[in-house]
Amino acid sequence: MRRSVLCALSCAVLSAALPAASAAPQPGEAARVPFAPRYEAEQHGGIVRAANTAAKGLKGTESVNDDSSIAYVDVDSDPNTYNSSRAELPVPSGARVSWARLYWGGNLRVGEQKPPADNGRVLIAEPGGQYKALFADSLMGHRTAGGADAFQASADVTELVRSARSGEWTVAQVNVAMGRSKVGGWGGWTLVAAYEKAAEPLRRLAVWDGFETVGPGTGELRVPVDGNRYPKGTGGRLGVVAYDGDRGTSGDYLEVGTSASESVRMADSANSSDDVMNSSITEFGTGRTVRSPDGTNTLGYDSDVFDLRGALREGADRVHVRFGSREDTVWLGALFLQADVRR
C-alpha cells in the first residue's frame, strides 16, 4: 500500500548545482503531517536501510549538540556540493528490491538560515554512479518551534535502487544550516528498502511516515504500525528516523505495545530506554552498516533499528508504537517494521 504522490522522481544526471529554472515542481509543506502507512507487504524477504548525517561539530564541540558549532560533512570530491555522506544499503545477494524510499531532513536555522524552498531537493548517487537530482514527491513536514526550523522530505527511489549494484550510496545537498546555535544543528538521510528473496522467511513488512513533534507538553504519539496476529516468540525489527534527539538528555522513549503483553521500551547497548533518541545510527546496538563518516554521535540525527523479540515474546494481535519525550523536543519522521510470519 502506498500513499498518492504529488510529483515524480527526477533522474536527470548532474555534477553541479542546477539553476532554479530547471528545478522540478515540489509538493507543499505542513507543520504537521500525521503518520500514515507508506508501504505494506507480506513476502519472503525483509527491510534494510542505509543512513548517515549531513552535519558535524567543529573541533571542541564534536560530541555536543546544543550550543555547539555545526559544520558540514562533505566526503565527495565534487566542489559544487557543500555537504555529502555515504552509507551502504545491505540488500542481500540475489534479492529483488520491491520498494525503496529516501527520507532527508534537518534544521534550517543555526548560525545561518537556509531557504525552505530548497527543502524538497537533494542529490543522490548509486554505488559507482553519478549524482542525480531527487525531488520530494509527498507533502513535506516543516515546522518552526523551540528555536529550531525543522523539516523532512522524502521521495520514491524504487527503480533507482532496484537497478543499482551493491555498495555505498551517496546523498548530498541536504538543506541544513551551519554555524552556532543554542538548540544545536542537525540533519541527515535514511534510505529504506524492502526486498524479496525466496530463501528468507515469510515476513510482514510495514513502513509508516509523517512529521510529528513530540516534547514537553505534547503528550505521546501513538502509531498503529501493524494490525496482524503473531504467535509467541516472533522475531522482528523496528526502525525509527527522528530529528533533534540530544545525547545525554533523558526523558525520551520509544515503546512497543501489543494486546498480549504490557508495552516494552526499546533499548540496547547504544540506546538507553530513557534516552532512546540520542544522536545515533545503530542496528541492534551496533553500527553494523558501512558508512562515511562513521562517527558514533550524529549531533541530533537518529536512524536506529531495534530488536523486536522482547516486545513480541508473548505474541500479538496488533503492534503499535508509542513515542514520548519529557525534556527534548523531537521530530519523528518514519517507522519501519519487519516481523516473521509462521505458517
mmCIF file of C-alpha atoms in Angstrom:
data_model
loop_
_atom_site.group_PDB
_atom_site.id
_atom_site.type_symbol
_atom_site.label_atom_id
_atom_site.label_comp_id
_atom_site.label_asym_id
_atom_site.label_seq_id
_atom_site.Cartn_x
_atom_site.Cartn_y
_atom_site.Cartn_z
ATOM 1 C CA MET A 1 0.000 0.000 0.000
ATOM 2 C CA ARG A 2 1.407 3.398 -0.972
ATOM 3 C CA ARG A 3 0.062 6.870 -0.498
ATOM 4 C CA SER A 4 -0.535 9.038 -3.521
ATOM 5 C CA VAL A 5 2.458 11.025 -4.640
ATOM 6 C CA LEU A 6 2.374 14.632 -5.742
ATOM 7 C CA CYS A 7 5.205 14.705 -8.228
ATOM 8 C CA ALA A 8 7.594 12.291 -9.870
ATOM 9 C CA LEU A 9 11.193 11.369 -9.192
ATOM 10 C CA SER A 10 13.562 13.205 -11.457
ATOM 11 C CA CYS A 11 16.641 11.285 -12.523
ATOM 12 C CA ALA A 12 18.449 13.939 -14.522
ATOM 13 C CA VAL A 13 22.172 13.412 -14.048
ATOM 14 C CA LEU A 14 24.124 16.393 -12.860
ATOM 15 C CA SER A 15 27.507 17.109 -11.367
ATOM 16 C CA ALA A 16 26.908 20.724 -10.392
ATOM 17 C CA ALA A 17 24.154 22.694 -8.753
ATOM 18 C CA LEU A 18 21.165 23.119 -11.072
ATOM 19 C CA PRO A 19 19.822 26.587 -11.870
ATOM 20 C CA ALA A 20 16.486 27.411 -10.290
ATOM 21 C CA ALA A 21 14.722 27.313 -13.661
ATOM 22 C CA SER A 22 15.456 23.590 -14.061
ATOM 23 C CA ALA A 23 14.035 22.545 -10.695
ATOM 24 C CA ALA A 24 11.063 20.186 -10.797
ATOM 25 C CA PRO A 25 7.813 21.215 -9.084
ATOM 26 C CA GLN A 26 7.801 20.336 -5.410
ATOM 27 C CA PRO A 27 4.907 19.490 -3.086
ATOM 28 C CA GLY A 28 3.703 21.811 -0.359
ATOM 29 C CA GLU A 29 4.728 21.854 3.293
ATOM 30 C CA ALA A 30 2.802 21.474 6.533
ATOM 31 C CA ALA A 31 3.787 21.999 10.144
ATOM 32 C CA ARG A 32 2.327 18.596 10.965
ATOM 33 C CA VAL A 33 1.998 15.556 8.735
ATOM 34 C CA PRO A 34 0.069 12.775 10.525
ATOM 35 C CA PHE A 35 1.662 9.337 10.389
ATOM 36 C CA ALA A 36 0.129 7.070 7.762
ATOM 37 C CA PRO A 37 1.123 3.782 6.092
ATOM 38 C CA ARG A 38 3.521 4.221 3.197
ATOM 39 C CA TYR A 39 4.218 0.574 2.300
ATOM 40 C CA GLU A 40 2.861 -2.781 3.483
ATOM 41 C CA ALA A 41 3.576 -6.288 2.221
ATOM 42 C CA GLU A 42 3.771 -9.929 3.253
ATOM 43 C CA GLN A 43 6.601 -11.651 1.436
ATOM 44 C CA HIS A 44 9.752 -13.726 1.750
ATOM 45 C CA GLY A 45 12.376 -11.073 2.361
ATOM 46 C CA GLY A 46 12.896 -8.111 4.639
ATOM 47 C CA ILE A 47 13.698 -4.421 5.119
ATOM 48 C CA VAL A 48 17.164 -2.843 5.096
ATOM 49 C CA ARG A 49 18.326 0.712 5.393
ATOM 50 C CA ALA A 50 21.318 2.987 4.824
ATOM 51 C CA ALA A 51 21.698 6.226 6.781
ATOM 52 C CA ASN A 52 24.119 8.993 7.599
ATOM 53 C CA THR A 53 24.400 12.512 8.917
ATOM 54 C CA ALA A 54 24.924 15.741 6.990
ATOM 55 C CA ALA A 55 26.337 17.749 9.916
ATOM 56 C CA LYS A 56 29.275 17.567 12.297
ATOM 57 C CA GLY A 57 30.631 19.552 15.199
ATOM 58 C CA LEU A 58 33.651 21.787 14.836
ATOM 59 C CA LYS A 59 36.738 20.968 16.873
ATOM 60 C CA GLY A 60 35.884 21.093 20.550
ATOM 61 C CA THR A 61 32.161 20.532 20.007
ATOM 62 C CA GLU A 62 32.243 17.192 18.196
ATOM 63 C CA SER A 63 30.043 15.455 20.757
ATOM 64 C CA VAL A 64 27.714 18.246 21.906
ATOM 65 C CA ASN A 65 24.524 19.092 20.049
ATOM 66 C CA ASP A 66 23.026 22.075 21.913
ATOM 67 C CA ASP A 67 25.098 25.263 21.934
ATOM 68 C CA SER A 68 27.666 23.809 19.551
ATOM 69 C CA SER A 69 29.286 24.997 16.340
ATOM 70 C CA ILE A 70 27.966 22.980 13.410
ATOM 71 C CA ALA A 71 29.809 22.358 10.147
ATOM 72 C CA TYR A 72 29.037 20.204 7.125
ATOM 73 C CA VAL A 73 30.053 16.636 6.423
ATOM 74 C CA ASP A 74 31.411 16.513 2.865
ATOM 75 C CA VAL A 75 33.014 13.260 1.734
ATOM 76 C CA ASP A 76 32.773 13.562 -2.056
ATOM 77 C CA SER A 77 35.243 15.244 -4.416
ATOM 78 C CA ASP A 78 32.658 17.492 -6.086
ATOM 79 C CA PRO A 79 33.394 21.187 -5.378
ATOM 80 C CA ASN A 80 29.760 22.056 -6.149
ATOM 81 C CA THR A 81 28.352 20.189 -3.133
ATOM 82 C CA TYR A 82 28.505 21.697 0.336
ATOM 83 C CA ASN A 83 27.523 18.512 2.205
ATOM 84 C CA SER A 84 27.636 14.835 1.342
ATOM 85 C CA SER A 85 27.883 11.484 3.112
ATOM 86 C CA ARG A 86 27.828 7.801 2.217
ATOM 87 C CA ALA A 87 26.381 4.571 3.554
ATOM 88 C CA GLU A 88 25.964 1.011 2.362
ATOM 89 C CA LEU A 89 22.498 -0.397 1.708
ATOM 90 C CA PRO A 90 22.885 -4.092 2.646
ATOM 91 C CA VAL A 91 20.465 -5.727 0.197
ATOM 92 C CA PRO A 92 21.240 -9.480 0.294
ATOM 93 C CA SER A 93 22.785 -11.071 -2.752
ATOM 94 C CA GLY A 94 20.149 -12.489 -5.062
ATOM 95 C CA ALA A 95 17.327 -10.372 -3.627
ATOM 96 C CA ARG A 96 14.962 -8.226 -5.648
ATOM 97 C CA VAL A 97 14.132 -4.758 -4.328
ATOM 98 C CA SER A 98 10.353 -4.338 -4.234
ATOM 99 C CA TRP A 99 10.177 -0.819 -2.798
ATOM 100 C CA ALA A 100 12.589 1.922 -1.693
ATOM 101 C CA ARG A 101 12.309 5.463 -0.367
ATOM 102 C CA LEU A 102 14.764 8.163 0.676
ATOM 103 C CA TYR A 103 13.999 10.372 3.697
ATOM 104 C CA TRP A 104 16.021 13.506 4.405
ATOM 105 C CA GLY A 105 15.713 16.480 6.741
ATOM 106 C CA GLY A 106 17.287 18.723 9.316
ATOM 107 C CA ASN A 107 17.415 22.160 10.892
ATOM 108 C CA LEU A 108 17.337 25.248 8.661
ATOM 109 C CA ARG A 109 18.275 27.681 11.425
ATOM 110 C CA VAL A 110 21.661 27.537 13.125
ATOM 111 C CA GLY A 111 24.165 30.370 12.598
ATOM 112 C CA GLU A 112 22.667 30.909 9.166
ATOM 113 C CA GLN A 113 19.136 30.489 7.817
ATOM 114 C CA LYS A 114 18.702 28.169 4.859
ATOM 115 C CA PRO A 115 15.894 28.876 2.350
ATOM 116 C CA PRO A 116 12.946 26.481 2.826
ATOM 117 C CA ALA A 117 12.477 26.418 -0.944
ATOM 118 C CA ASP A 118 15.434 24.024 -1.107
ATOM 119 C CA ASN A 119 13.945 21.502 1.334
ATOM 120 C CA GLY A 120 12.498 19.317 -1.390
ATOM 121 C CA ARG A 121 15.644 18.588 -3.368
ATOM 122 C CA VAL A 122 18.809 16.545 -2.787
ATOM 123 C CA LEU A 123 21.408 14.818 -4.926
ATOM 124 C CA ILE A 124 21.716 11.040 -4.816
ATOM 125 C CA ALA A 125 24.329 8.743 -6.346
ATOM 126 C CA GLU A 126 24.064 4.975 -6.535
ATOM 127 C CA PRO A 127 27.219 2.909 -5.882
ATOM 128 C CA GLY A 128 29.726 3.803 -8.571
ATOM 129 C CA GLY A 129 27.291 6.255 -10.193
ATOM 130 C CA GLN A 130 26.926 9.987 -10.722
ATOM 131 C CA TYR A 131 24.677 12.387 -8.860
ATOM 132 C CA LYS A 132 21.039 12.621 -9.884
ATOM 133 C CA ALA A 133 18.615 15.287 -8.744
ATOM 134 C CA LEU A 134 15.910 13.875 -6.498
ATOM 135 C CA PHE A 135 12.769 15.845 -5.703
ATOM 136 C CA ALA A 136 10.297 15.248 -2.887
ATOM 137 C CA ASP A 137 7.093 13.620 -4.093
ATOM 138 C CA SER A 138 4.883 13.923 -0.989
ATOM 139 C CA LEU A 139 3.744 16.605 1.420
ATOM 140 C CA MET A 140 6.801 17.773 3.362
ATOM 141 C CA GLY A 141 6.925 18.470 7.075
ATOM 142 C CA HIS A 142 8.256 21.886 8.099
ATOM 143 C CA ARG A 143 7.807 23.482 11.493
ATOM 144 C CA THR A 144 9.483 26.284 13.416
ATOM 145 C CA ALA A 145 9.444 25.650 17.157
ATOM 146 C CA GLY A 146 11.713 25.983 20.179
ATOM 147 C CA GLY A 147 14.353 27.969 18.320
ATOM 148 C CA ALA A 148 14.673 25.391 15.536
ATOM 149 C CA ASP A 149 13.367 25.330 11.985
ATOM 150 C CA ALA A 150 12.941 21.632 11.223
ATOM 151 C CA PHE A 151 11.861 19.813 8.074
ATOM 152 C CA GLN A 152 11.620 16.377 6.482
ATOM 153 C CA ALA A 153 11.109 15.429 2.835
ATOM 154 C CA SER A 154 11.049 12.103 1.009
ATOM 155 C CA ALA A 155 10.861 10.537 -2.438
ATOM 156 C CA ASP A 156 10.358 7.140 -4.021
ATOM 157 C CA VAL A 157 13.602 5.646 -5.379
ATOM 158 C CA THR A 158 12.447 2.096 -6.092
ATOM 159 C CA GLU A 159 13.579 1.901 -9.702
ATOM 160 C CA LEU A 160 16.913 3.534 -8.957
ATOM 161 C CA VAL A 161 17.696 1.147 -6.093
ATOM 162 C CA ARG A 162 16.390 -1.907 -7.966
ATOM 163 C CA SER A 163 18.746 -1.318 -10.886
ATOM 164 C CA ALA A 164 21.815 -0.393 -8.805
ATOM 165 C CA ARG A 165 24.706 -2.619 -7.877
ATOM 166 C CA SER A 166 25.699 -3.257 -4.281
ATOM 167 C CA GLY A 167 27.839 -0.775 -2.400
ATOM 168 C CA GLU A 168 27.669 2.659 -0.779
ATOM 169 C CA TRP A 169 25.082 5.295 -1.668
ATOM 170 C CA THR A 170 25.936 8.995 -1.518
ATOM 171 C CA VAL A 171 23.458 11.745 -0.658
ATOM 172 C CA ALA A 172 24.401 15.433 -0.955
ATOM 173 C CA GLN A 173 22.904 18.908 -0.573
ATOM 174 C CA VAL A 174 20.607 18.119 2.353
ATOM 175 C CA ASN A 175 19.272 21.588 3.159
ATOM 176 C CA VAL A 176 20.645 22.052 6.674
ATOM 177 C CA ALA A 177 22.277 25.130 8.178
ATOM 178 C CA MET A 178 25.707 25.507 9.732
ATOM 179 C CA GLY A 179 27.024 27.794 12.462
ATOM 180 C CA ARG A 180 26.350 28.135 16.181
ATOM 181 C CA SER A 181 23.012 27.740 17.911
ATOM 182 C CA LYS A 182 21.753 27.183 21.447
ATOM 183 C CA VAL A 183 19.392 24.481 20.172
ATOM 184 C CA GLY A 184 22.057 22.811 18.043
ATOM 185 C CA GLY A 185 22.056 21.818 14.424
ATOM 186 C CA TRP A 186 21.288 18.510 12.784
ATOM 187 C CA GLY A 187 20.480 16.844 9.520
ATOM 188 C CA GLY A 188 20.750 13.548 7.712
ATOM 189 C CA TRP A 189 19.183 10.969 5.432
ATOM 190 C CA THR A 190 17.877 7.412 5.546
ATOM 191 C CA LEU A 191 17.314 5.134 2.569
ATOM 192 C CA VAL A 192 14.801 2.364 3.380
ATOM 193 C CA ALA A 193 14.313 -0.597 1.027
ATOM 194 C CA ALA A 194 12.067 -3.666 1.099
ATOM 195 C CA TYR A 195 13.282 -6.733 -0.776
ATOM 196 C CA GLU A 196 12.087 -10.184 -1.835
ATOM 197 C CA LYS A 197 14.179 -13.323 -1.527
ATOM 198 C CA ALA A 198 12.634 -16.788 -1.683
ATOM 199 C CA ALA A 199 15.201 -18.356 0.680
ATOM 200 C CA GLU A 200 14.309 -15.994 3.539
ATOM 201 C CA PRO A 201 11.374 -16.411 5.981
ATOM 202 C CA LEU A 202 7.903 -15.135 5.220
ATOM 203 C CA ARG A 203 7.618 -11.727 6.872
ATOM 204 C CA ARG A 204 5.260 -8.830 7.252
ATOM 205 C CA LEU A 205 6.797 -5.509 6.269
ATOM 206 C CA ALA A 206 5.355 -2.089 7.048
ATOM 207 C CA VAL A 207 6.609 1.491 6.685
ATOM 208 C CA TRP A 208 4.802 4.459 8.221
ATOM 209 C CA ASP A 209 5.899 8.065 7.860
ATOM 210 C CA GLY A 210 4.838 11.589 8.710
ATOM 211 C CA PHE A 211 6.193 14.601 10.583
ATOM 212 C CA GLU A 212 5.155 14.856 14.207
ATOM 213 C CA THR A 213 6.582 16.911 17.071
ATOM 214 C CA VAL A 214 6.939 15.237 20.457
ATOM 215 C CA GLY A 215 8.185 17.053 23.539
ATOM 216 C CA PRO A 216 7.284 18.525 26.913
ATOM 217 C CA GLY A 217 3.559 19.195 26.952
ATOM 218 C CA THR A 218 2.704 17.464 23.658
ATOM 219 C CA GLY A 219 1.744 14.062 25.055
ATOM 220 C CA GLU A 220 2.582 10.743 23.447
ATOM 221 C CA LEU A 221 2.480 9.968 19.763
ATOM 222 C CA ARG A 222 0.847 6.598 19.038
ATOM 223 C CA VAL A 223 1.274 4.865 15.660
ATOM 224 C CA PRO A 224 -0.520 1.545 14.905
ATOM 225 C CA VAL A 225 2.203 0.082 12.709
ATOM 226 C CA ASP A 226 0.639 -3.368 12.217
ATOM 227 C CA GLY A 227 -2.760 -4.951 12.836
ATOM 228 C CA ASN A 228 -1.813 -8.582 12.233
ATOM 229 C CA ARG A 229 -1.581 -11.502 14.659
ATOM 230 C CA TYR A 230 1.736 -13.043 15.670
ATOM 231 C CA PRO A 231 2.477 -16.201 17.680
ATOM 232 C CA LYS A 232 4.690 -16.276 20.755
ATOM 233 C CA GLY A 233 8.385 -15.869 20.179
ATOM 234 C CA THR A 234 8.089 -13.978 16.889
ATOM 235 C CA GLY A 235 11.289 -12.321 15.697
ATOM 236 C CA GLY A 236 11.380 -8.871 14.191
ATOM 237 C CA ARG A 237 12.942 -5.446 13.814
ATOM 238 C CA LEU A 238 11.717 -1.904 14.314
ATOM 239 C CA GLY A 239 13.389 1.071 12.668
ATOM 240 C CA VAL A 240 12.932 4.744 13.533
ATOM 241 C CA VAL A 241 14.025 8.034 11.935
ATOM 242 C CA ALA A 242 13.960 11.143 14.137
ATOM 243 C CA TYR A 243 15.487 14.610 14.463
ATOM 244 C CA ASP A 244 16.976 16.652 17.337
ATOM 245 C CA GLY A 245 17.336 13.917 19.920
ATOM 246 C CA ASP A 246 20.117 15.196 22.190
ATOM 247 C CA ARG A 247 22.547 12.708 23.633
ATOM 248 C CA GLY A 248 22.546 12.853 27.407
ATOM 249 C CA THR A 249 19.120 14.488 27.743
ATOM 250 C CA SER A 250 16.889 11.909 29.392
ATOM 251 C CA GLY A 251 13.137 11.511 29.150
ATOM 252 C CA ASP A 252 12.583 10.389 25.551
ATOM 253 C CA TYR A 253 11.317 6.845 24.993
ATOM 254 C CA LEU A 254 10.035 4.502 22.310
ATOM 255 C CA GLU A 255 7.574 1.818 23.414
ATOM 256 C CA VAL A 256 6.111 -1.118 21.516
ATOM 257 C CA GLY A 257 2.725 -2.331 22.703
ATOM 258 C CA THR A 258 0.656 -5.383 21.796
ATOM 259 C CA SER A 259 -2.629 -6.832 23.000
ATOM 260 C CA ALA A 260 -0.798 -9.799 24.530
ATOM 261 C CA SER A 261 1.581 -8.065 26.937
ATOM 262 C CA GLU A 262 2.495 -4.780 28.553
ATOM 263 C CA SER A 263 4.358 -2.243 26.482
ATOM 264 C CA VAL A 264 8.098 -2.780 26.140
ATOM 265 C CA ARG A 265 10.529 0.117 25.917
ATOM 266 C CA MET A 266 13.063 -0.193 23.130
ATOM 267 C CA ALA A 267 16.671 -0.138 24.311
ATOM 268 C CA ASP A 268 20.014 -1.733 23.552
ATOM 269 C CA SER A 269 23.692 -1.246 24.256
ATOM 270 C CA ALA A 270 23.760 2.027 22.279
ATOM 271 C CA ASN A 271 20.332 3.442 23.111
ATOM 272 C CA SER A 272 19.060 3.883 26.670
ATOM 273 C CA SER A 273 15.368 3.247 27.353
ATOM 274 C CA ASP A 274 15.180 6.779 28.829
ATOM 275 C CA ASP A 275 17.328 8.484 26.167
ATOM 276 C CA VAL A 276 16.473 6.492 23.071
ATOM 277 C CA MET A 277 16.825 9.428 20.682
ATOM 278 C CA ASN A 278 20.477 10.078 21.427
ATOM 279 C CA SER A 279 22.058 11.099 18.109
ATOM 280 C CA SER A 280 22.980 7.655 16.797
ATOM 281 C CA ILE A 281 22.835 5.447 13.719
ATOM 282 C CA THR A 282 22.755 1.881 15.032
ATOM 283 C CA GLU A 283 21.325 -1.563 14.429
ATOM 284 C CA PHE A 284 20.650 -3.781 17.455
ATOM 285 C CA GLY A 285 23.024 -1.572 19.439
ATOM 286 C CA THR A 286 25.909 -1.589 16.982
ATOM 287 C CA GLY A 287 26.905 0.340 13.890
ATOM 288 C CA ARG A 288 26.626 -2.639 11.551
ATOM 289 C CA THR A 289 26.461 -0.835 8.228
ATOM 290 C CA VAL A 290 29.399 0.694 6.406
ATOM 291 C CA ARG A 291 29.222 4.483 6.187
ATOM 292 C CA SER A 292 31.414 7.553 5.789
ATOM 293 C CA PRO A 293 31.783 9.345 8.086
ATOM 294 C CA ASP A 294 31.045 6.742 10.765
ATOM 295 C CA GLY A 295 31.061 8.792 13.974
ATOM 296 C CA THR A 296 29.043 7.489 16.906
ATOM 297 C CA ASN A 297 27.469 10.886 17.709
ATOM 298 C CA THR A 298 25.428 12.297 14.839
ATOM 299 C CA LEU A 299 24.528 15.558 16.625
ATOM 300 C CA GLY A 300 20.750 15.237 16.679
ATOM 301 C CA TYR A 301 20.059 12.813 13.836
ATOM 302 C CA ASP A 302 18.750 9.340 14.732
ATOM 303 C CA SER A 303 18.259 6.350 12.457
ATOM 304 C CA ASP A 304 18.124 3.234 14.636
ATOM 305 C CA VAL A 305 16.956 -0.365 14.259
ATOM 306 C CA PHE A 306 15.797 -2.259 17.359
ATOM 307 C CA ASP A 307 15.270 -5.947 18.098
ATOM 308 C CA LEU A 308 11.541 -6.710 18.486
ATOM 309 C CA ARG A 309 11.849 -10.168 20.043
ATOM 310 C CA GLY A 310 11.298 -8.868 23.560
ATOM 311 C CA ALA A 311 8.146 -6.996 22.597
ATOM 312 C CA LEU A 312 6.722 -9.991 20.702
ATOM 313 C CA ARG A 313 7.741 -12.742 23.116
ATOM 314 C CA GLU A 314 4.086 -13.322 24.132
ATOM 315 C CA GLY A 315 2.776 -12.877 20.605
ATOM 316 C CA ALA A 316 0.452 -10.109 19.439
ATOM 317 C CA ASP A 317 -2.888 -9.326 17.843
ATOM 318 C CA ARG A 318 -1.563 -5.952 16.757
ATOM 319 C CA VAL A 319 1.567 -3.847 17.145
ATOM 320 C CA HIS A 320 1.584 -0.166 17.982
ATOM 321 C CA VAL A 321 4.389 2.224 18.776
ATOM 322 C CA ARG A 322 4.286 4.994 21.370
ATOM 323 C CA PHE A 323 6.837 7.765 21.396
ATOM 324 C CA GLY A 324 7.201 10.451 24.047
ATOM 325 C CA SER A 325 9.693 12.988 25.363
ATOM 326 C CA ARG A 326 9.704 14.888 28.676
ATOM 327 C CA GLU A 327 12.768 17.086 28.007
ATOM 328 C CA ASP A 328 13.771 17.076 24.333
ATOM 329 C CA THR A 329 11.661 18.443 21.521
ATOM 330 C CA VAL A 330 11.994 15.723 18.903
ATOM 331 C CA TRP A 331 10.574 15.402 15.385
ATOM 332 C CA LEU A 332 9.611 11.873 14.334
ATOM 333 C CA GLY A 333 9.814 11.165 10.611
ATOM 334 C CA ALA A 334 9.461 7.447 9.843
ATOM 335 C CA LEU A 335 8.953 3.984 11.349
ATOM 336 C CA PHE A 336 9.502 0.625 9.672
ATOM 337 C CA LEU A 337 8.675 -2.858 10.913
ATOM 338 C CA GLN A 338 9.751 -6.358 9.898
ATOM 339 C CA ALA A 339 8.165 -9.354 11.675
ATOM 340 C CA ASP A 340 8.287 -13.089 10.944
ATOM 341 C CA VAL A 341 5.146 -14.953 9.924
ATOM 342 C CA ARG A 342 4.978 -18.631 10.854
ATOM 343 C CA ARG A 343 2.924 -20.935 8.635
#
